[in-house]
Structures are given as C-alpha cells and as structure tokens.
XYZ file of N, CA and C in Angstrom:
855
model
N -50.621 78.782 49.022
C -50.420 79.355 50.604
C -51.688 79.542 51.173
N -51.986 79.198 52.478
C -53.131 79.105 53.137
C -53.516 80.481 53.880
N -54.203 81.386 53.442
C -54.566 82.760 54.021
C -54.943 82.953 55.393
N -55.367 81.539 55.765
C -55.960 81.513 57.066
C -54.803 81.419 57.928
N -53.384 81.379 57.573
C -52.198 81.505 58.429
C -52.011 83.030 58.998
N -52.488 83.822 57.830
C -52.034 85.155 58.513
C -53.047 86.097 58.573
N -53.952 85.783 59.672
C -55.274 86.394 59.708
C -54.876 87.596 60.760
N -55.681 88.671 60.847
C -54.953 90.106 61.747
C -56.514 90.482 61.906
N -56.369 91.357 62.776
C -57.441 92.146 63.159
C -57.656 93.436 62.298
N -56.520 93.420 61.399
C -56.890 94.643 60.069
C -58.274 94.311 59.331
N -58.528 95.543 58.881
C -59.838 95.616 58.027
C -59.691 95.203 56.698
N -58.560 94.779 56.187
C -58.264 94.351 55.063
C -58.349 92.737 55.019
N -59.089 92.547 53.577
C -59.469 91.208 53.640
C -58.339 90.395 53.260
N -57.478 89.693 54.020
C -56.029 89.224 53.779
C -56.327 87.796 52.431
N -57.692 87.229 52.830
C -57.932 85.794 52.123
C -57.814 86.558 50.418
N -58.807 87.723 50.292
C -58.956 88.037 48.997
C -57.628 88.772 48.619
N -56.874 89.306 49.445
C -55.643 90.042 48.716
C -54.774 89.019 48.244
N -54.677 87.947 49.208
C -53.478 86.788 48.596
C -54.441 86.249 47.417
N -55.653 86.200 47.266
C -55.816 85.249 45.943
C -55.408 86.383 44.883
N -55.812 87.591 45.169
C -55.364 88.600 43.886
C -53.996 88.669 43.755
N -53.079 88.197 44.593
C -51.619 88.247 44.189
C -51.355 86.903 43.468
N -52.141 85.787 43.542
C -51.980 84.624 43.056
C -52.574 84.951 41.314
N -53.829 85.484 41.256
C -54.078 85.560 40.151
C -53.444 86.786 39.258
N -52.654 87.626 39.840
C -51.471 88.433 39.486
C -50.429 87.785 38.606
N -49.973 86.841 39.417
C -48.830 86.006 39.090
C -49.246 85.065 37.919
N -50.563 84.744 37.795
C -51.096 84.063 36.321
C -51.161 85.113 35.271
N -51.600 86.308 35.322
C -51.452 87.199 34.623
C -50.005 87.671 33.905
N -49.263 87.704 34.874
C -47.679 88.086 34.221
C -47.182 86.840 33.359
N -47.659 85.471 34.138
C -47.060 84.388 33.213
C -47.557 84.472 31.847
N -48.900 84.556 31.882
C -49.505 84.597 30.600
C -48.792 85.412 29.591
N -48.434 86.867 30.234
C -47.612 87.638 29.105
C -46.298 87.084 28.920
N -45.709 86.473 29.786
C -44.128 86.037 29.393
C -44.292 84.725 28.463
N -45.555 84.016 28.343
C -45.637 82.974 27.349
C -46.216 83.461 25.954
N -46.710 84.639 25.996
C -47.393 85.103 24.624
C -46.360 85.099 23.610
N -46.940 85.116 22.481
C -46.083 85.136 21.048
C -44.798 85.953 21.217
N -45.300 87.354 21.736
C -44.290 88.369 21.795
C -43.247 88.174 22.600
N -43.452 87.494 23.691
C -42.645 87.349 24.563
C -42.000 86.098 24.824
N -42.201 85.137 23.506
C -41.283 83.788 23.871
C -40.080 83.852 23.685
N -39.316 84.683 23.285
C -37.979 85.006 23.069
C -37.452 86.196 23.833
N -38.165 86.459 25.107
C -37.405 87.333 25.881
C -37.876 86.800 27.504
N -36.848 87.511 28.149
C -37.038 86.827 29.652
C -37.630 88.312 30.516
N -38.206 89.173 29.844
C -38.766 90.440 30.367
C -39.951 90.920 29.830
N -40.805 91.764 30.607
C -41.875 92.473 29.974
C -41.659 93.878 30.196
N -41.830 94.632 29.387
C -41.634 96.319 29.171
C -43.167 96.756 29.227
N -43.176 97.735 29.966
C -44.547 98.251 29.774
C -44.505 100.019 29.936
N -45.439 100.679 29.532
C -45.507 102.062 29.574
C -45.350 102.385 30.972
N -44.427 103.341 31.345
C -44.049 103.750 32.551
C -44.670 105.264 33.150
N -45.297 105.664 31.918
C -45.694 107.308 32.067
C -46.441 107.588 33.500
N -47.387 106.684 33.811
C -47.990 106.713 34.972
C -47.670 105.579 35.747
N -46.438 105.055 35.923
C -46.181 103.916 36.685
C -46.614 103.741 38.299
N -45.925 104.867 38.886
C -46.485 104.832 40.251
C -48.000 104.997 40.571
N -48.569 105.700 40.146
C -49.947 105.723 40.119
C -50.824 104.549 39.795
N -50.217 103.708 38.713
C -50.832 102.462 38.395
C -50.146 101.072 39.084
N -49.082 101.291 39.890
C -48.827 100.156 40.546
C -49.644 99.790 41.504
N -50.344 100.141 42.267
C -51.495 99.880 43.139
C -52.616 99.126 42.448
N -52.899 99.669 41.364
C -53.940 99.217 40.714
C -53.546 97.668 40.051
N -52.296 97.751 39.408
C -51.660 96.485 39.011
C -51.757 95.368 40.212
N -51.431 95.704 41.172
C -51.375 94.714 42.489
C -52.673 94.732 43.002
N -53.654 95.295 42.609
C -55.106 95.044 43.045
C -55.331 95.579 44.669
N -54.704 96.801 45.041
C -54.781 97.143 46.243
C -55.318 98.620 46.021
N -55.769 99.198 47.240
C -56.340 100.393 47.447
C -55.590 101.447 47.900
N -54.681 100.950 48.575
C -53.452 101.787 49.111
C -52.065 100.974 49.778
N -51.261 101.809 50.183
C -49.812 101.356 50.483
C -50.448 100.623 51.839
N -51.391 101.003 52.626
C -51.648 100.544 53.765
C -52.207 99.441 53.619
N -53.132 99.082 52.655
C -53.410 97.625 52.433
C -52.320 96.793 52.192
N -51.387 97.078 51.058
C -50.198 96.310 50.860
C -49.688 95.749 52.055
N -49.092 96.783 53.003
C -48.491 96.500 54.415
C -49.165 95.620 55.166
N -50.590 95.667 55.258
C -51.511 94.915 56.044
C -51.245 93.488 55.561
N -51.260 93.387 54.276
C -51.170 91.913 53.749
C -49.849 91.323 53.971
N -49.086 92.093 53.179
C -47.201 91.563 53.093
C -46.693 91.247 54.377
N -47.162 92.432 55.518
C -46.641 92.168 56.748
C -46.661 90.865 57.722
N -47.870 90.222 57.089
C -48.111 88.911 57.786
C -47.596 87.736 56.823
N -47.433 88.147 55.148
C -46.774 86.977 54.690
C -45.206 86.963 54.452
N -44.843 88.113 54.523
C -43.378 88.161 54.172
C -42.452 87.517 55.117
N -42.716 87.823 56.644
C -41.919 87.274 57.471
C -41.940 85.690 57.668
N -43.181 85.093 57.448
C -43.400 83.636 57.368
C -42.795 83.048 55.864
N -43.007 83.724 54.810
C -42.380 83.079 53.577
C -40.978 83.008 53.163
N -40.169 84.077 53.946
C -38.998 84.476 53.626
C -38.033 84.183 54.987
N -38.709 83.624 55.776
C -38.004 82.956 56.731
C -36.970 82.103 56.487
N -35.694 82.271 57.038
C -34.661 81.152 56.770
C -34.834 79.950 57.404
N -35.147 78.819 57.090
C -35.578 77.647 57.548
C -34.178 76.446 57.339
N -33.372 77.177 56.499
C -32.106 76.115 56.180
C -31.290 75.370 57.350
N -31.280 75.952 58.412
C -30.378 75.613 59.603
C -30.947 74.288 60.159
N -32.246 74.137 59.879
C -33.247 73.220 60.430
C -33.680 72.047 59.345
N -32.945 72.382 58.018
C -33.172 71.389 56.926
C -34.305 71.687 56.219
N -34.738 72.949 56.469
C -35.984 73.598 55.552
C -35.264 74.335 54.486
N -36.606 74.884 53.636
C -35.654 75.712 52.541
C -35.562 77.063 53.065
N -34.569 77.699 51.907
C -34.082 79.346 52.037
C -34.884 79.826 50.939
N -35.414 81.014 51.223
C -35.926 81.915 50.042
C -35.539 83.215 50.246
N -35.143 83.982 49.260
C -34.672 85.053 49.062
C -35.011 86.012 48.111
N -35.092 87.190 48.007
C -35.491 88.062 46.820
C -34.723 89.534 46.719
N -34.374 89.926 45.457
C -33.761 91.071 45.525
C -34.988 91.802 44.236
N -34.893 93.389 44.647
C -35.750 94.284 43.911
C -35.090 95.519 43.568
N -35.457 95.934 42.203
C -34.598 97.139 42.039
C -35.639 98.019 41.251
N -35.490 99.172 41.388
C -36.614 100.199 40.508
C -35.868 101.351 39.924
N -35.635 101.631 38.609
C -34.832 102.698 38.034
C -35.674 103.708 37.068
N -35.714 104.853 37.665
C -37.015 105.568 37.023
C -35.843 107.082 36.077
N -36.669 107.440 35.250
C -36.123 108.541 34.425
C -36.079 109.499 35.404
N -34.491 110.148 35.414
C -34.660 111.392 36.575
C -35.312 112.871 36.395
N -35.904 112.747 35.169
C -36.639 114.170 35.018
C -37.981 113.914 35.467
N -38.642 112.642 35.725
C -39.778 112.438 36.227
C -40.169 112.829 37.851
N -41.105 113.329 37.808
C -41.480 113.614 39.298
C -41.811 112.466 40.102
N -41.316 112.394 41.438
C -41.601 111.213 42.317
C -42.476 111.444 43.511
N -43.403 110.542 43.644
C -44.295 110.774 44.506
C -43.404 110.047 46.078
N -43.116 110.847 46.971
C -42.562 110.606 48.279
C -43.156 109.022 48.905
N -44.448 109.054 48.556
C -45.043 107.677 49.256
C -44.628 106.373 48.371
N -44.429 106.783 47.057
C -44.077 105.798 46.065
C -42.870 105.040 46.316
N -41.870 106.508 46.545
C -40.307 106.109 46.680
C -40.452 105.255 48.198
N -41.135 105.497 49.187
C -41.238 104.716 50.413
C -41.476 103.498 50.169
N -42.507 103.168 49.202
C -43.323 101.912 49.010
C -42.070 101.015 48.722
N -41.208 101.545 47.628
C -40.469 100.578 46.977
C -39.273 100.400 47.953
N -38.791 101.453 48.521
C -37.439 101.335 49.414
C -37.599 100.456 50.586
N -38.926 100.976 51.281
C -39.005 100.202 52.722
C -39.997 98.961 52.810
N -40.696 98.995 51.558
C -41.883 97.947 51.830
C -41.200 96.993 50.852
N -40.844 97.094 49.476
C -40.292 95.943 49.013
C -38.878 95.852 48.975
N -38.300 96.776 49.671
C -36.764 96.674 49.898
C -36.014 96.552 48.612
N -36.591 97.647 47.682
C -35.840 97.484 46.448
C -34.728 98.616 46.321
N -33.530 98.262 45.419
C -32.745 99.511 45.056
C -33.549 100.526 44.335
N -33.649 101.555 44.657
C -34.266 103.008 44.058
C -33.094 103.885 43.477
N -33.150 104.240 42.191
C -32.144 104.985 41.799
C -32.748 105.989 40.499
N -32.344 107.208 40.332
C -32.726 108.136 39.246
C -31.837 107.696 38.105
N -31.976 107.452 37.153
C -31.038 107.383 36.048
C -31.222 108.448 34.831
N -30.788 108.212 33.807
C -30.928 109.183 32.667
C -31.137 108.074 31.265
N -32.505 107.889 31.131
C -32.775 107.153 30.104
C -32.748 108.105 28.770
N -33.150 109.374 28.915
C -33.084 110.111 27.899
C -31.837 110.359 26.905
N -30.695 110.228 27.586
C -29.447 110.177 26.768
C -28.549 109.091 26.816
N -28.564 108.449 27.840
C -27.886 107.424 27.934
C -28.388 105.926 28.379
N -29.720 105.566 27.441
C -30.189 104.515 27.657
C -29.465 103.257 27.773
N -28.511 103.164 26.614
C -27.708 101.941 26.571
C -26.882 101.556 27.622
N -26.376 102.837 28.053
C -25.461 102.746 29.424
C -26.322 102.176 30.551
N -27.634 102.777 30.830
C -28.434 102.350 31.697
C -28.667 100.673 31.443
N -28.881 100.213 30.351
C -29.148 98.941 30.267
C -28.025 97.871 30.510
N -26.756 98.518 30.227
C -25.616 97.667 30.766
C -25.357 97.661 32.177
N -25.678 98.872 32.931
C -25.671 98.665 34.628
C -26.596 97.916 35.304
N -27.981 97.993 34.460
C -28.954 97.076 34.932
C -28.748 95.569 34.791
N -27.929 94.994 33.589
C -27.596 93.931 33.222
C -26.735 93.290 34.514
N -25.609 94.397 34.800
C -24.518 93.988 35.646
C -25.333 93.717 37.094
N -26.270 94.570 37.479
C -27.133 94.349 38.767
C -27.612 92.919 38.755
N -28.125 92.347 37.814
C -28.822 91.117 37.525
C -27.845 90.104 37.179
N -26.728 90.296 36.850
C -25.662 89.238 36.374
C -25.605 87.891 37.325
N -25.601 88.251 38.474
C -25.358 87.027 39.679
C -26.486 86.318 39.208
N -27.753 86.754 39.061
C -28.911 85.736 38.969
C -29.468 85.319 37.697
N -29.516 86.354 36.686
C -29.951 86.286 35.289
C -28.838 86.928 34.305
N -28.395 86.290 33.226
C -27.537 86.851 32.308
C -28.149 87.449 31.212
N -27.735 88.837 30.798
C -28.461 89.475 29.755
C -30.101 89.642 29.969
N -30.281 90.112 30.898
C -31.766 90.382 31.114
C -32.290 91.233 30.500
N -31.820 92.273 29.939
C -32.414 93.329 29.204
C -31.543 93.189 27.751
N -32.175 92.751 26.605
C -31.439 92.651 25.373
C -31.032 93.992 25.004
N -30.222 94.026 24.003
C -29.853 95.688 23.237
C -31.034 96.066 22.585
N -31.153 97.018 22.849
C -32.159 97.985 22.487
C -33.618 98.192 22.989
N -33.629 97.152 24.199
C -35.291 97.154 24.994
C -35.294 98.597 25.743
N -34.263 99.147 26.158
C -34.441 100.647 26.613
C -33.963 101.526 25.659
N -34.789 102.680 25.773
C -34.763 103.880 24.558
C -34.767 105.071 25.474
N -34.702 106.336 24.810
C -35.038 107.572 25.415
C -36.681 107.816 25.749
N -37.342 106.762 25.408
C -38.663 106.527 25.893
C -39.011 105.977 26.936
N -38.108 105.321 27.629
C -38.134 104.577 28.520
C -38.194 105.364 30.129
N -39.261 105.138 30.993
C -39.679 105.876 31.766
C -39.099 105.315 33.279
N -39.548 103.937 33.259
C -39.284 103.327 34.673
C -38.854 101.536 34.305
N -37.815 101.155 34.966
C -37.814 99.791 35.007
C -37.639 99.217 36.215
N -38.496 98.102 36.346
C -38.746 97.341 37.580
C -38.003 95.977 37.574
N -36.929 95.539 38.341
C -36.425 94.243 38.115
C -36.587 93.569 39.497
N -36.638 92.249 39.213
C -36.802 91.344 40.423
C -36.244 90.163 40.236
N -35.353 89.484 41.145
C -34.737 88.221 41.097
C -35.196 87.185 42.460
N -35.544 86.084 42.263
C -36.081 85.333 43.619
C -34.960 84.304 43.720
N -34.401 83.857 44.787
C -33.764 82.952 45.107
C -34.547 81.546 45.938
N -34.370 80.460 45.723
C -34.989 79.360 46.298
C -33.933 78.165 46.552
N -34.030 77.778 47.680
C -32.964 76.535 47.809
C -33.623 75.747 48.727
N -33.893 74.188 48.174
C -34.417 73.070 49.351
C -34.399 72.046 48.796
N -34.752 70.960 49.765
C -34.648 69.612 49.455
C -35.546 68.685 49.173
N -35.941 68.021 48.213
C -37.394 67.152 48.286
C -37.463 66.183 49.359
N -38.688 66.318 49.748
C -39.099 65.518 50.953
C -38.567 64.200 51.055
N -38.944 63.572 49.593
C -38.523 62.228 49.108
C -37.629 62.383 47.881
N -36.319 62.586 48.252
C -35.330 62.396 47.152
C -35.591 61.597 46.207
N -34.928 62.100 44.726
C -35.237 61.286 43.616
C -33.965 60.568 43.620
N -34.215 59.261 43.016
C -33.157 58.253 42.937
C -32.383 58.540 41.554
N -31.185 58.752 41.615
C -30.403 59.282 40.565
C -30.015 58.148 39.661
N -30.334 56.868 40.097
C -29.906 55.790 39.032
C -31.253 55.502 38.179
N -32.256 56.278 38.562
C -33.498 56.295 37.918
C -33.583 57.166 36.582
N -32.612 58.137 36.592
C -32.715 59.197 35.547
C -32.359 58.612 34.327
N -33.083 59.022 33.157
C -32.772 58.299 31.660
C -32.979 59.622 30.874
N -32.365 59.386 29.784
C -32.798 60.518 28.552
C -33.875 60.043 27.880
N -34.948 61.007 27.815
C -36.262 60.741 26.996
C -36.456 62.032 26.195
N -37.486 61.923 25.155
C -37.868 62.978 24.244
C -38.570 64.003 25.375
N -37.996 65.305 24.939
C -38.876 66.451 25.630
C -39.269 67.465 24.607
N -40.627 67.566 24.488
C -41.336 68.508 23.568
C -40.964 70.199 23.795
N -40.735 70.841 23.148
C -40.505 72.572 22.907
C -41.647 73.085 22.559
N -41.623 74.406 22.989
C -42.941 75.116 22.226
C -42.832 75.275 20.884
N -41.801 75.164 20.321
C -41.621 75.391 18.729
C -42.243 74.454 18.084
N -42.537 73.258 18.701
C -43.076 72.122 18.022
C -42.144 70.879 17.713
N -40.728 71.315 18.003
C -39.922 70.340 17.832
C -39.632 69.642 19.327
N -38.413 68.797 19.383
C -38.200 68.097 20.671
C -36.699 67.876 20.734
N -36.491 67.706 21.779
C -34.933 67.364 22.171
C -34.452 66.208 23.174
N -33.555 65.358 23.462
C -33.488 64.505 24.442
C -32.764 64.956 25.488
N -33.620 65.043 26.443
C -32.892 65.403 27.758
C -33.167 64.387 28.911
N -32.479 64.402 30.028
C -32.228 63.706 31.118
C -33.485 64.042 32.115
N -34.414 62.881 32.318
C -35.643 63.111 33.010
C -35.133 62.147 34.508
N -35.501 63.013 35.621
C -35.742 62.300 36.794
C -37.201 61.372 36.712
N -37.175 60.199 37.299
C -38.115 59.459 37.296
C -38.343 58.841 38.914
N -39.530 58.424 39.216
C -39.860 57.822 40.387
C -41.172 57.108 40.298
N -40.997 55.809 40.971
C -42.095 54.986 40.951
C -42.868 54.854 42.423
N -42.761 56.264 42.864
C -43.634 56.235 44.329
C -45.133 56.882 44.070
N -45.863 56.617 45.167
C -47.169 57.301 44.975
C -46.896 58.929 44.976
N -47.597 59.588 44.227
C -47.252 61.248 44.060
C -48.851 61.788 44.200
N -48.547 62.920 44.812
C -49.729 64.195 44.798
C -49.914 64.708 43.356
N -51.014 63.949 42.843
C -51.312 63.994 41.389
C -53.026 64.086 41.242
N -53.250 65.065 40.316
C -54.770 64.990 40.231
C -54.835 65.254 38.517
N -55.651 64.834 37.927
C -56.008 64.822 36.601
C -57.361 65.738 36.061
N -57.008 66.768 35.609
C -58.400 67.773 35.380
C -58.598 67.530 33.570
N -59.600 68.205 33.242
C -59.774 68.243 31.852
C -58.720 69.053 31.133
N -58.031 68.215 30.455
C -56.919 68.961 29.699
C -55.724 68.917 30.088
N -55.500 68.734 31.303
C -54.166 68.834 32.192
C -54.073 68.129 33.459
N -53.021 67.869 34.017
C -52.578 67.325 35.151
C -51.861 68.375 36.165
N -51.987 68.277 37.503
C -51.369 69.012 38.407
C -50.410 67.720 39.433
N -49.333 68.346 39.372
C -48.553 67.392 40.481
C -47.951 68.109 41.641
N -47.978 67.941 42.848
C -47.404 68.355 43.774
C -46.321 67.516 44.077
N -44.947 68.348 44.313
C -43.787 67.463 45.292
C -43.427 68.345 46.338
N -43.588 67.902 47.482
C -43.281 68.529 48.762
C -41.583 68.632 49.179
N -41.413 69.637 49.586
C -39.868 69.869 50.039
C -40.015 69.452 51.410
N -38.621 68.900 52.014
C -38.338 68.873 53.229
C -38.780 70.077 54.260
N -39.284 69.932 55.282
C -39.823 71.139 56.304
C -38.634 71.167 57.141
N -38.952 72.351 57.967
C -37.824 72.309 59.169
C -38.211 71.654 60.493
N -39.304 71.224 60.470
C -40.153 70.452 61.793
C -40.780 71.329 62.555
N -41.061 72.407 62.045
C -41.652 73.467 63.181
C -43.076 73.363 62.511
N -44.260 72.809 63.144
C -45.593 72.592 62.352
C -46.263 74.166 62.322
N -45.693 75.166 62.821
C -46.406 76.445 62.843
C -45.829 77.215 61.735
N -45.081 76.730 60.958
C -44.256 77.478 60.101
C -44.643 76.975 58.540
N -45.424 76.158 58.594
C -45.879 75.913 57.367
C -45.124 74.870 56.270
N -45.417 74.563 55.232
C -44.606 73.746 54.396
C -44.591 74.221 52.862
N -43.585 73.526 52.102
C -43.395 74.216 50.707
C -43.681 73.205 49.748
N -43.983 73.341 48.906
C -44.351 72.250 47.591
C -44.068 72.972 46.164
N -43.345 72.135 45.368
C -43.440 72.728 43.831
C -44.606 72.078 43.124
N -45.470 73.135 42.323
C -46.507 72.607 41.558
C -46.287 72.460 40.061
N -46.378 71.212 39.634
C -46.294 71.244 38.017
C -47.495 71.256 37.316
N -47.672 71.979 36.220
C -48.916 71.983 35.411
C -48.616 71.405 34.141
N -49.220 70.213 33.830
C -48.796 69.418 32.859
C -49.906 69.523 31.602
N -49.942 69.953 30.648
C -50.918 69.954 29.774
C -50.802 68.580 28.939
N -52.052 68.113 28.726
C -52.322 66.725 28.045
C -51.562 67.031 26.574
N -51.791 67.821 25.959
C -51.200 68.040 24.392
C -49.814 68.617 24.665
N -49.084 68.302 23.538
C -47.736 68.711 23.383
C -47.476 70.193 23.240
N -48.638 70.879 22.519
C -48.809 72.153 22.201
C -49.809 72.865 23.193
N -50.260 72.374 24.332
C -51.070 72.929 25.055
C -50.869 73.828 26.007
N -49.531 74.075 26.149
C -49.224 75.209 27.362
C -49.633 76.345 27.158
N -49.751 77.069 25.965
C -50.211 78.452 25.886
C -51.911 78.369 26.332
N -52.829 77.500 25.886
C -54.087 77.303 26.377
C -54.242 77.012 27.796
N -53.262 76.538 28.627
C -53.369 76.159 29.745
C -53.086 77.607 30.692
N -51.971 78.257 29.981
C -51.753 79.338 30.664
C -52.752 80.522 30.826
N -53.239 80.490 29.327
C -54.245 81.399 29.224
C -55.848 81.114 30.242
N -55.833 79.840 30.536
C -57.201 79.572 31.367
C -56.402 79.755 32.869
N -55.577 79.774 33.252
C -55.033 80.077 34.456
C -55.122 81.422 34.707
N -54.757 82.287 33.815
C -54.711 83.551 33.955
C -56.148 84.123 33.848
N -57.163 83.734 33.277
C -58.420 84.266 33.033
C -59.677 83.553 34.205
N -58.975 82.555 34.860
C -59.984 82.061 35.985
C -59.318 82.504 37.275
N -60.077 83.347 38.016
C -59.864 83.735 39.250
C -59.782 82.678 40.316
N -58.841 82.755 41.082
C -58.573 81.606 42.210
C -58.208 80.256 41.389
N -57.726 80.237 40.271
C -57.512 79.152 39.512
C -56.437 77.783 40.729
N -55.570 78.557 40.974
C -54.611 77.840 41.699
C -55.186 77.020 42.775
N -56.076 77.990 43.690
C -56.624 77.088 44.698
C -57.603 76.268 44.606
N -58.147 76.251 43.322
C -59.020 75.155 42.654
C -58.633 74.103 42.072
N -57.259 74.000 42.098
C -56.425 72.904 41.341
C -55.243 72.475 42.145
N -55.699 71.916 43.374
C -54.642 71.293 44.270
C -54.668 69.928 44.604
N -54.000 68.993 44.349
C -53.867 67.805 44.659
C -54.083 67.542 46.280
N -54.763 66.660 46.559
C -54.943 66.508 48.420
C -54.536 65.239 48.851
N -54.171 64.217 47.893
C -53.975 62.922 48.193
C -53.082 62.122 47.383
N -52.068 61.284 47.771
C -51.056 60.721 46.891
C -52.092 59.391 46.199
N -51.352 59.285 44.844
C -52.032 58.322 44.228
C -50.994 57.470 43.151
N -51.448 56.239 42.905
C -50.342 55.744 42.193
C -50.042 56.063 40.799
N -48.949 56.051 40.108
C -48.801 56.905 38.989
C -47.860 55.591 38.153
N -48.664 55.261 36.723
C -47.916 54.270 36.030
C -46.862 54.797 35.529
N -46.590 56.133 35.135
C -45.536 56.561 34.413
C -45.368 58.075 34.797
N -44.181 58.452 35.376
C -43.916 59.854 35.998
C -42.475 59.940 35.619
N -42.317 61.104 34.975
C -40.904 61.737 34.638
C -40.854 63.374 34.632
N -39.593 63.678 35.229
C -39.551 65.141 35.164
C -38.195 65.475 34.667
N -38.248 66.240 33.667
C -37.183 67.106 33.205
C -36.688 67.790 34.104
N -35.282 67.597 34.745
C -34.883 68.269 35.775
C -33.985 69.628 35.599
N -33.712 69.889 34.171
C -33.311 71.289 33.674
C -34.001 72.180 33.622
N -35.315 72.141 33.149
C -36.124 73.350 32.604
C -37.454 72.753 32.701
N -38.372 73.139 33.277
C -39.900 72.988 33.132
C -40.589 74.071 33.659
N -41.786 73.971 33.527
C -43.020 74.700 34.148
C -43.482 74.387 35.007
N -43.225 75.379 36.462
C -43.476 75.066 37.654
C -43.955 76.232 38.466
N -44.687 76.013 39.581
C -45.491 77.245 40.300
C -44.701 76.705 41.865
N -44.173 77.546 42.582
C -43.948 77.312 43.846
C -45.136 77.795 44.694
N -45.653 77.040 45.842
C -46.728 77.540 46.475
C -46.438 77.072 47.993
N -46.752 78.054 49.066
C -46.610 77.625 50.275
C -47.980 77.245 51.079
N -47.847 76.349 51.680
C -49.298 76.108 52.702
C -48.892 75.648 53.847
N -49.842 75.653 54.846
C -49.731 75.676 56.100
C -50.171 73.936 56.743
C-alpha cells in the first residue's frame, strides 16, 4: 500500500499510521504462528481493559486519528472493482462484551460506526458455552468452528471477530496443464504430496538473506487512479524457517515496505501450492 495515495490536510501522519498498521499485522501473524497457537485459528487476550487498550494496540492516540487515517484508506481498498474486471474485497467484524462490563460510548461508536462491527452484550458469566456456539454460527459462513470448545469461560470479558473476503483474477493466469503434484513441507517437519501451480514466465521475485519474496499481481479494473493489488509470498529458504521469518517480520518496523520486488526476473523453478500457503495481500498505487 502506498501511503502517498491517501494524503490529506489532517495533522495526522498518514504515512506513519499506515506503516504502524502493517507492523501490527506482523505482530498478530507472529502470535498466530507461535507454538501455543499452531493448532488454533484465534488469539484470546485479557479483555479487562479492552476498550482502553484497543487504541494503544492500534498505535493510535485517539479515535479521531483512526478516522483520519482509515477514512482515506477504506473507500479505496474496499471499493468494488469486480464489474470492470478488478478484485472485490469486503469484511465483517463483530464485538461481544460481557453484559456486566461498563461501556464507554465512544468505544461503542468506534466499533459500530467506524469498524462497522456487530456489537452485542452477552452473558459470559453463566452462558459462555452458549455464547461460543452463537459466535461460531456467526462466523460459520466464513470459518468453521472458529472458537473451539472451552475457549470461552466465565472469565471471558470480550471477543472480537473478523472475517475478510477477497476475490480477484491473476493478471497473468496460470496454465492448469502445468499443475503437478509435488512434495509440500509442513510445520510439523513432515511432508505431503499436493498439487502445485507452475509457471515458466518471468516473475516479480527477489532473494534476501534467508528468504525470497514473490509478488503476483491481480488484474486491475483499468482505472489508473484506483491502484492495483498483488499477492506477496514470503518463502523461507529452509523448510523449518517459517517461525524465524515471521519473528523477523514482526520485530522489524517497516519490514514489508523494505522487501518489495520491483522488477521481473527469470526464475529457474517456480511452483505454488494452490490450496494453502503463507501469503500477505498488499495494495499499491
């Protein structure tokens, strides 16, 4: 994402704010890939001071700062470009808070009007399991069994849920006839045979110390002012190098912006497992 596309007269440093959001995404990714979370698709945090800490987590000083930044970003990123051949992106959000907890009106406004989130008061104290099932029903269209049995208890204060939808077409589609089964290495140290998409064309790829970054652009809608989207693959050189790479990404501010392939090069061997892989979606102008 190019911050210069969202310049405004606001006193908020939009460039810095966008970089902060990228850094936050890396921190969350690190937690999801941690040893404690490898068998889970959620992160549970202490919500006793959730609303007072949410701004700190987002590295924003106020809701006004968030509005100044995201009012410039959201209309561009989430614009529906599918009618003209471009990608379509949408998201849903939900916040459920223990009904006995006090609510700051500004915090409620932040989630309902800014994040466009479902906001509900629930009974975690005596009906935690029932609430868990209701939350899983909310997320079922996007993610099955989001919250495992026992993940919510009478000590739970707040749950924040999010789902992102993206649909786009590659700028240069892969030839299905090139798809072949190859060995895919898992985090557990084992491997499985899976279908890989393959290409012999030049790619946006760059080799760094210990990993490579591959950028594959999506078809855009032809509007030069609306920017373009690419999927970025971060590929560690070692089969067991993903944890190390994620930690480096999370601990280095501005990591993503410093590791962006800028030109196409010839690639001797290039395969992508099309079912499941590690990727990050970025938008650039």
